mmCIF file of C-alpha atoms and ligand atoms in Angstrom:
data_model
loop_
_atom_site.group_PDB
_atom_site.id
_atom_site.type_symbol
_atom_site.label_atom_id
_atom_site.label_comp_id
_atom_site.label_asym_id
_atom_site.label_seq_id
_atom_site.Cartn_x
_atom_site.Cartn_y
_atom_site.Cartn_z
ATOM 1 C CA UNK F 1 -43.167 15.579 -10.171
ATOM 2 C CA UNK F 2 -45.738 14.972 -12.709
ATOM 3 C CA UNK F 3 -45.649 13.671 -16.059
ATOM 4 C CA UNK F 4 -46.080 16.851 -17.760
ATOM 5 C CA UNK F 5 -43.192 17.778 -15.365
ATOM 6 C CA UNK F 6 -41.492 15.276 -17.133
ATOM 7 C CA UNK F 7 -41.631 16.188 -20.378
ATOM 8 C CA UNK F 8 -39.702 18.913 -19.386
ATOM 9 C CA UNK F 9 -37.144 17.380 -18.096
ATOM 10 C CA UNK F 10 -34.055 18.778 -20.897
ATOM 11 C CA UNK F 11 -31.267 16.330 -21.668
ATOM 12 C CA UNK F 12 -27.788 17.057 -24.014
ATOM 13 C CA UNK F 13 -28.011 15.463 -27.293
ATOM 14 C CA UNK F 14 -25.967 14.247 -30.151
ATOM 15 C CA UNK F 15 -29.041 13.058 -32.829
ATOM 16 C CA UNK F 16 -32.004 11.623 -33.839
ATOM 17 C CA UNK F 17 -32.510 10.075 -36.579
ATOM 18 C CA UNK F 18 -34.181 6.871 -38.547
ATOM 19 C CA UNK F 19 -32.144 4.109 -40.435
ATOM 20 C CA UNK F 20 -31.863 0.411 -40.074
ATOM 21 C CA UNK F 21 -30.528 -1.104 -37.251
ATOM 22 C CA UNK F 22 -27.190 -2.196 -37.914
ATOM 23 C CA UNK F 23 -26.625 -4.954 -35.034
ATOM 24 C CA UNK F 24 -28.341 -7.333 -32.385
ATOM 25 C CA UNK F 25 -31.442 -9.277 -33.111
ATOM 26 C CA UNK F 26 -33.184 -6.681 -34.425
ATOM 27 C CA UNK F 27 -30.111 -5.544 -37.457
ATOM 28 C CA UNK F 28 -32.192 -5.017 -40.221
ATOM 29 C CA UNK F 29 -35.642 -3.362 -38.865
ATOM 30 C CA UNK F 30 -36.253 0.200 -39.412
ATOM 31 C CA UNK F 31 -35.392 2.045 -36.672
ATOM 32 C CA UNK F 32 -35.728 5.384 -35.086
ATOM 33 C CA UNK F 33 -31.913 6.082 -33.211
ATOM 34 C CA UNK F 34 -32.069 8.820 -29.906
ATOM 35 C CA UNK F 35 -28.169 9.069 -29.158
ATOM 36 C CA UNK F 36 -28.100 10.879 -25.869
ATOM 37 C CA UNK F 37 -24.665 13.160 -25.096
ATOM 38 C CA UNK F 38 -22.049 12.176 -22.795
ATOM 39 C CA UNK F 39 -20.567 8.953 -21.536
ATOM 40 C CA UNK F 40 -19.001 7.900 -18.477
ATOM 41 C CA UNK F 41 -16.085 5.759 -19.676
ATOM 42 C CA UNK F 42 -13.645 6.169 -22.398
ATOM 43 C CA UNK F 43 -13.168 2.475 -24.351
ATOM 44 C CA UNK F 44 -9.780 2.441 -26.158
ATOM 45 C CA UNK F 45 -11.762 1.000 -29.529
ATOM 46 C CA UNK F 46 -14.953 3.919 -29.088
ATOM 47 C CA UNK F 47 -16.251 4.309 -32.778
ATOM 48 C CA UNK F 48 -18.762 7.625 -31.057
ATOM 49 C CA UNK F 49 -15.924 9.429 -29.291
ATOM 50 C CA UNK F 50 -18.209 13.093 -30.636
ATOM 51 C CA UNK F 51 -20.888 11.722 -28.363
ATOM 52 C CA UNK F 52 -19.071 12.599 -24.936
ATOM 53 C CA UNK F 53 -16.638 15.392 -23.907
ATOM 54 C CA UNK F 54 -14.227 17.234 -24.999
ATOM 55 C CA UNK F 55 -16.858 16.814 -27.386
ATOM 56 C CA UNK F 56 -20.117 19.191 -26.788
ATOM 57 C CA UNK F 57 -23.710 18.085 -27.024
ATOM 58 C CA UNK F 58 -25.167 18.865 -30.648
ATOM 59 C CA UNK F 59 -28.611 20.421 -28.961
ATOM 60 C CA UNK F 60 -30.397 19.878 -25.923
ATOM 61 C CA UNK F 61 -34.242 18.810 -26.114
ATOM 62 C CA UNK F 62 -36.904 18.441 -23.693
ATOM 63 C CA UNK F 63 -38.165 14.518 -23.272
ATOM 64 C CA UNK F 64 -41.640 16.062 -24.921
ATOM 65 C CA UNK F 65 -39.681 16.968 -28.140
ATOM 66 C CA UNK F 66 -37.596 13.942 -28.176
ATOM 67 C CA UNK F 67 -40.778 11.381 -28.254
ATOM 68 C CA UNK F 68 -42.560 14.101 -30.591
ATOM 69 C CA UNK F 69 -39.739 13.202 -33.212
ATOM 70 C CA UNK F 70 -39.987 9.504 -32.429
ATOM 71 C CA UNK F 71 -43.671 9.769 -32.665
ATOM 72 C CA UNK F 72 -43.314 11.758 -36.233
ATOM 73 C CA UNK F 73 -40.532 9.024 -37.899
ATOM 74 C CA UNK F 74 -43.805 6.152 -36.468
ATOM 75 C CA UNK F 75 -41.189 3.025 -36.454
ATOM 76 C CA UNK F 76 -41.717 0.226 -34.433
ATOM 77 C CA UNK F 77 -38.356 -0.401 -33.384
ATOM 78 C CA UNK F 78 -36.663 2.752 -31.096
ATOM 79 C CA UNK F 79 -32.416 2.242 -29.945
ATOM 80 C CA UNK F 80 -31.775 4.440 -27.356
ATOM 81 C CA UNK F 81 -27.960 4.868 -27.120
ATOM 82 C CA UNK F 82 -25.245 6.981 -26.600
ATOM 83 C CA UNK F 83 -22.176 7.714 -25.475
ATOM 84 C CA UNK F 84 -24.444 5.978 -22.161
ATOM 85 C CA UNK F 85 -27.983 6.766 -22.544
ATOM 86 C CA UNK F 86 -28.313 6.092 -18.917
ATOM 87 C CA UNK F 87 -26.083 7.756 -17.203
ATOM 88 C CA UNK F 88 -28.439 10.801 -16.640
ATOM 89 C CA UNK F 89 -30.327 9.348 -13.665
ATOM 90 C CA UNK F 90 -34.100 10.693 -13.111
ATOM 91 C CA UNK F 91 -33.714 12.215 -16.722
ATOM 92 C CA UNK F 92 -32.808 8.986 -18.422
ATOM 93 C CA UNK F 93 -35.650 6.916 -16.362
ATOM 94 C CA UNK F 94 -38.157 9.338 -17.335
ATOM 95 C CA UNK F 95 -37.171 9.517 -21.353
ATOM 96 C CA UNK F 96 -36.954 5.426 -21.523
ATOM 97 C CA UNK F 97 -40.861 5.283 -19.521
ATOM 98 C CA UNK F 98 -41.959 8.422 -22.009
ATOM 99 C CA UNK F 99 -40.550 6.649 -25.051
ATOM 100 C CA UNK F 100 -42.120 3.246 -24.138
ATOM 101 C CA UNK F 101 -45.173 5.125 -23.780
ATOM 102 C CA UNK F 102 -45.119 6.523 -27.685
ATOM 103 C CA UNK F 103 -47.950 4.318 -29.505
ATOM 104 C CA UNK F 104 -46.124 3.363 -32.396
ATOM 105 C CA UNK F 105 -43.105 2.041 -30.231
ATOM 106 C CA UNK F 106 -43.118 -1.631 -30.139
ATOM 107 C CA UNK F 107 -39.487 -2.763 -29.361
ATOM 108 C CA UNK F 108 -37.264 0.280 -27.284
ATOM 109 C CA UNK F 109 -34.109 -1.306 -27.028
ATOM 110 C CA UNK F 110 -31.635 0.693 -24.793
ATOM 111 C CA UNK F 111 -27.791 0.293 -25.122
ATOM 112 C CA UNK F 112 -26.006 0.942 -21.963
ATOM 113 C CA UNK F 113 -22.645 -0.109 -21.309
ATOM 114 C CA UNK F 114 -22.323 -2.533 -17.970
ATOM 115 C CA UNK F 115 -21.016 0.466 -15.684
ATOM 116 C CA UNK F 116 -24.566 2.099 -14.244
ATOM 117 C CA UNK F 117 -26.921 0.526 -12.557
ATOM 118 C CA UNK F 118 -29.721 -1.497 -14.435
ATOM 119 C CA UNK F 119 -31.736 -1.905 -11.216
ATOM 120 C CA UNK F 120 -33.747 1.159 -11.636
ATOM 121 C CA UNK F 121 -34.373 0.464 -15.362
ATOM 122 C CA UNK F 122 -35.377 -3.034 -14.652
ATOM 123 C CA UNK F 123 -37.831 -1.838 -11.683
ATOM 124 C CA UNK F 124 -39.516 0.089 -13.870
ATOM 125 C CA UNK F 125 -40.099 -2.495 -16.638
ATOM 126 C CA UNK F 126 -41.409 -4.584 -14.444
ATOM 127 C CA UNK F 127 -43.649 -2.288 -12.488
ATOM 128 C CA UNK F 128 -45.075 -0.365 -16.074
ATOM 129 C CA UNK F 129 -47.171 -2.081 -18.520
ATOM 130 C CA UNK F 130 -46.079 -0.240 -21.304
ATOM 131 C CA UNK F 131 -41.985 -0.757 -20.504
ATOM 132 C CA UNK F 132 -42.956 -4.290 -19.411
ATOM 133 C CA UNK F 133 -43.843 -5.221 -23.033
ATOM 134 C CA UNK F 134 -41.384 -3.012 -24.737
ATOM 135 C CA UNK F 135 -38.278 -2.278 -23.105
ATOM 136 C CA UNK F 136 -35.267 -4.604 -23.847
ATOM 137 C CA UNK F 137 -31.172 -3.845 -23.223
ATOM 138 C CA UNK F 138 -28.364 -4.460 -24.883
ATOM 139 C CA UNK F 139 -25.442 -4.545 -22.325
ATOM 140 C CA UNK F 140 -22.275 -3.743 -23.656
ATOM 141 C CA UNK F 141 -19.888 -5.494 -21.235
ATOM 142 C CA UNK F 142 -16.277 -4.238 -21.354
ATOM 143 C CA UNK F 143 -13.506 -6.610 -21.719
ATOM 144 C CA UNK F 144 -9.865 -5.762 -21.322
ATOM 145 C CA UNK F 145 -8.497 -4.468 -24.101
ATOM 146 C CA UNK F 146 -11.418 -1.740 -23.892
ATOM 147 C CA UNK F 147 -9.420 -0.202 -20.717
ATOM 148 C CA UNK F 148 -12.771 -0.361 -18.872
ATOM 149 C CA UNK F 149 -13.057 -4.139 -17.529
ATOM 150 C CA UNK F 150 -12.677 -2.908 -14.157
ATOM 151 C CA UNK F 151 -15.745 -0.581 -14.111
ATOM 152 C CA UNK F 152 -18.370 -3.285 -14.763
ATOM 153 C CA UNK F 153 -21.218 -3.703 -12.214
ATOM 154 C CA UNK F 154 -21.361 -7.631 -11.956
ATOM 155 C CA UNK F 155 -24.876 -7.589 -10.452
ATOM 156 C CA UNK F 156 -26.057 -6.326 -13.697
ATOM 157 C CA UNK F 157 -25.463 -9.563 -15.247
ATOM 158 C CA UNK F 158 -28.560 -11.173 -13.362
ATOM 159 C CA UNK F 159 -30.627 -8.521 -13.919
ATOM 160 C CA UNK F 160 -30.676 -8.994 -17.321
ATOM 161 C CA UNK F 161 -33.437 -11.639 -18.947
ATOM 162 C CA UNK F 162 -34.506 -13.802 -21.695
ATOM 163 C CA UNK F 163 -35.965 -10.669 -23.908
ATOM 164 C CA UNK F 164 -32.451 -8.392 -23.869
ATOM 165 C CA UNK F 165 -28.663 -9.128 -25.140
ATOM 166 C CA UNK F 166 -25.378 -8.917 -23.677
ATOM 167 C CA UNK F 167 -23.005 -8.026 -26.148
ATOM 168 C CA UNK F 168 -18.968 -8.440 -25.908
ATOM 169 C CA UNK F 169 -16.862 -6.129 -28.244
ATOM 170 C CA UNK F 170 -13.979 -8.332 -28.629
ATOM 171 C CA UNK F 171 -10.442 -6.917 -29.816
ATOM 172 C CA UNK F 172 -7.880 -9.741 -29.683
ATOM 173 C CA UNK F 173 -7.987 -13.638 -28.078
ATOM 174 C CA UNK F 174 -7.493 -12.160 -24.457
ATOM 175 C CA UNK F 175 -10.834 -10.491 -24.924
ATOM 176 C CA UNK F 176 -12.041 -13.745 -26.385
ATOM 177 C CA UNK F 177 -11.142 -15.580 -23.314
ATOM 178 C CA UNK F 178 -12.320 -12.787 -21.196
ATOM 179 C CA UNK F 179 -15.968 -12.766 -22.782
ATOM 180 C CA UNK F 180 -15.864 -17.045 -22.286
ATOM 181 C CA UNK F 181 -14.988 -17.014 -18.751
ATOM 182 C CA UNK F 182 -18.078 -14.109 -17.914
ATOM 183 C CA UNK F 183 -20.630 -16.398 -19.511
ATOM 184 C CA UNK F 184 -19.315 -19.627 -17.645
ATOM 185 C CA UNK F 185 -19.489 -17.192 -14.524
ATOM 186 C CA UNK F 186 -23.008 -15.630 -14.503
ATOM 187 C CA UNK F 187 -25.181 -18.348 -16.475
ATOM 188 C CA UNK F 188 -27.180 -15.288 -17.826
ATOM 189 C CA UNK F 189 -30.676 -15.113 -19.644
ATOM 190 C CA UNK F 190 -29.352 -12.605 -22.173
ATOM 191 C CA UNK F 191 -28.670 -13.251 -25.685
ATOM 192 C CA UNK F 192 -24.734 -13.354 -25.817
ATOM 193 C CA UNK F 193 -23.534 -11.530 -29.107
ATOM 194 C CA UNK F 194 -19.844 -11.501 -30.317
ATOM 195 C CA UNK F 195 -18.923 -8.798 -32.146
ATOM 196 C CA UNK F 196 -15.221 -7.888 -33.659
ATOM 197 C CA UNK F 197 -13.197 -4.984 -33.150
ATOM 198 C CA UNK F 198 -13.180 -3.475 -37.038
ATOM 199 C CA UNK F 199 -9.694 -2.639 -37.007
ATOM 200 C CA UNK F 200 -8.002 -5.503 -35.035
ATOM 201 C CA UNK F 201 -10.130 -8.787 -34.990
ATOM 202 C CA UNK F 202 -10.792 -9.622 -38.351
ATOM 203 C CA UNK F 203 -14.286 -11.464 -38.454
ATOM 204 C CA UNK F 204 -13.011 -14.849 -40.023
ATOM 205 C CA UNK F 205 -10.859 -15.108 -36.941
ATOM 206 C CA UNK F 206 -13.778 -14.771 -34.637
ATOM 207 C CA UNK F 207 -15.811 -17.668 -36.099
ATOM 208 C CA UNK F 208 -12.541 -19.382 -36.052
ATOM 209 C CA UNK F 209 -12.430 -18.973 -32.237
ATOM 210 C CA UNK F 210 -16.055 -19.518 -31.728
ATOM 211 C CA UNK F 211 -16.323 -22.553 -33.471
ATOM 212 C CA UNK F 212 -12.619 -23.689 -31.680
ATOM 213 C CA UNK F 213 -14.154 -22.926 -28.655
ATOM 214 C CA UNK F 214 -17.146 -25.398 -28.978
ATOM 215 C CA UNK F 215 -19.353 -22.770 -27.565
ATOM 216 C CA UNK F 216 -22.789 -23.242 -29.065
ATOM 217 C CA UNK F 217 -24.352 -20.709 -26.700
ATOM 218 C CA UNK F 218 -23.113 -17.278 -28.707
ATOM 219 C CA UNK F 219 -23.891 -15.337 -31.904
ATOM 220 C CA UNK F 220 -21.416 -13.616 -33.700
ATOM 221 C CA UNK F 221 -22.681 -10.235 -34.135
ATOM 222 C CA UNK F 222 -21.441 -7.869 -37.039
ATOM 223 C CA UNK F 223 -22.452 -4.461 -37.606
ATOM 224 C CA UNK F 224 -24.068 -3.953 -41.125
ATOM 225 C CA UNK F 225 -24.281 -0.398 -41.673
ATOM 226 C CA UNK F 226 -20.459 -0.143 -41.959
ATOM 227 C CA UNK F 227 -20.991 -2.844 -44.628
ATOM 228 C CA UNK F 228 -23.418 -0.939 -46.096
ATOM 229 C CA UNK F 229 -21.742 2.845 -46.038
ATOM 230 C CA UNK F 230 -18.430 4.012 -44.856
ATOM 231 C CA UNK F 231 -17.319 3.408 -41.563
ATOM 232 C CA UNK F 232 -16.712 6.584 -40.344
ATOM 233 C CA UNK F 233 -20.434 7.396 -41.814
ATOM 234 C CA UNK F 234 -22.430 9.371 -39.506
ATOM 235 C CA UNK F 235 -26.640 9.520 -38.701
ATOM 236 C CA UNK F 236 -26.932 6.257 -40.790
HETATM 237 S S1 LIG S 301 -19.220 3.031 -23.389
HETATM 238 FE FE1 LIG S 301 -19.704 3.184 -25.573
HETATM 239 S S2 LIG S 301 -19.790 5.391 -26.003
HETATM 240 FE FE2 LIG S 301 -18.783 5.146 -24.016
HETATM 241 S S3 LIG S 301 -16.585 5.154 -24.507
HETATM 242 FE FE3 LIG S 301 -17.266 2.989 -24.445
HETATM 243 S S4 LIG S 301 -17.822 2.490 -26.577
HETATM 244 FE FE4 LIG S 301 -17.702 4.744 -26.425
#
């Protein structure tokens, strides 16, 4: 297939749209947001349940129209997400290589959620210039309390390096433990973020863990934009 063939290629969508990013170490940046439809797991605490079924996709768009609206908002910083942006196989390699191919992009960080395969992903930033310098992931990895511990691909803990972040969603102190005990296990390169559960883990109590803990190897990781609007706000 060719890359015009590519950019062909149609995927289900929720939306696209430009705010600031609300999390990671990039919260604050301008950023241009491609939430792809569907996800294959179901976390008890999902704040995007309308981004997978019985939900339905909001459009569908060719990868040629998606990166012609990334191209047209010209940030630097891209989020791919979903529901699980890459959970589409060929489709979702070919819309992460076209989008770290858009000029303007200089930061495409993809959020994928510890249950498919990075290995693909990760081949192709390291055999593409353009992904090589660009693409980063955020790796949501399920605890618990989520209901999808169990569907985590370990080896996707070593494939991740100095340049992307593995985040843990933490609910209650089980999850706490739980998050502890996977960075004592894997020793990975990633950024470890800890981020609270908005309705059950009040931040305060988080810190108070973290700093209990004598862990000096995490960042607590809160999610501005529902500071900054409503929680249940969507496309901000
Ligand atoms: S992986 Fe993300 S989008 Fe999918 S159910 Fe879990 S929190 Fe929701």
């Amino acid at each position: 297939m060719t890359v015009a063939d590519h950019r062909t290629m149609r995927l289900p969508m929720v939306e696209i749209f430009q705010t600031v990013e609300g999390e990671g170490a990039k919260a604050g940046f301008p950023t241009t947001f491609v939430r792809v439809f569907n996800c294959n797991l179901r976390c008890t605490w999902c704040d995007t349940t309308y981004s997978y079924a019985p939900h339905q996709p909001a459009f569908y768009a060719t990868i040629g129209e998606i990166v012609a609206q990334v191209d047209g908002y010209g940030n630097s910083y891209v989020c791919l997400t979903g529901g699980e942006p890459l959970m589409h196989g060929e489709k979702s390699l070919a819309l992460v290589k076209a989008l770290s191919e858009v000029s303007c992009v200089q930061d495409l960080h993809v959020e994928t959620n510890g249950a498919v395969s990075l290995a693909p992903f990760v081949q192709l930033r390291q055999t593409e210039e353009d992904a090589g310098g660009k693409l980063r992931f955020v790796m949501d990895w399920k605890l618990p309390a989520s209901g999808e511990a169990e569907r985590m691909i370990a080896e996707n803990l070593s494939l991740l390096g100095a340049q992307d972040e593995l985040k843990f969603v933490i609910a209650d102190e089980r999850d706490f433990q739980a998050a502890c005990e996977v960075l004592d296990r894997c020793q990975t390169a990633a950024l470890p973020l800890f981020s609270p559960v908005w309705e059950t883990m009040p931040p305060a109590r988080l810190v108070e863990l973290i700093l209990a803990s004598g862990r000096k190897d995490v960042k607590l990781n809160m999610q501005i934009h529902k500071v900054i609007w409503h929680p249940e706000t969507r496309g901000v």
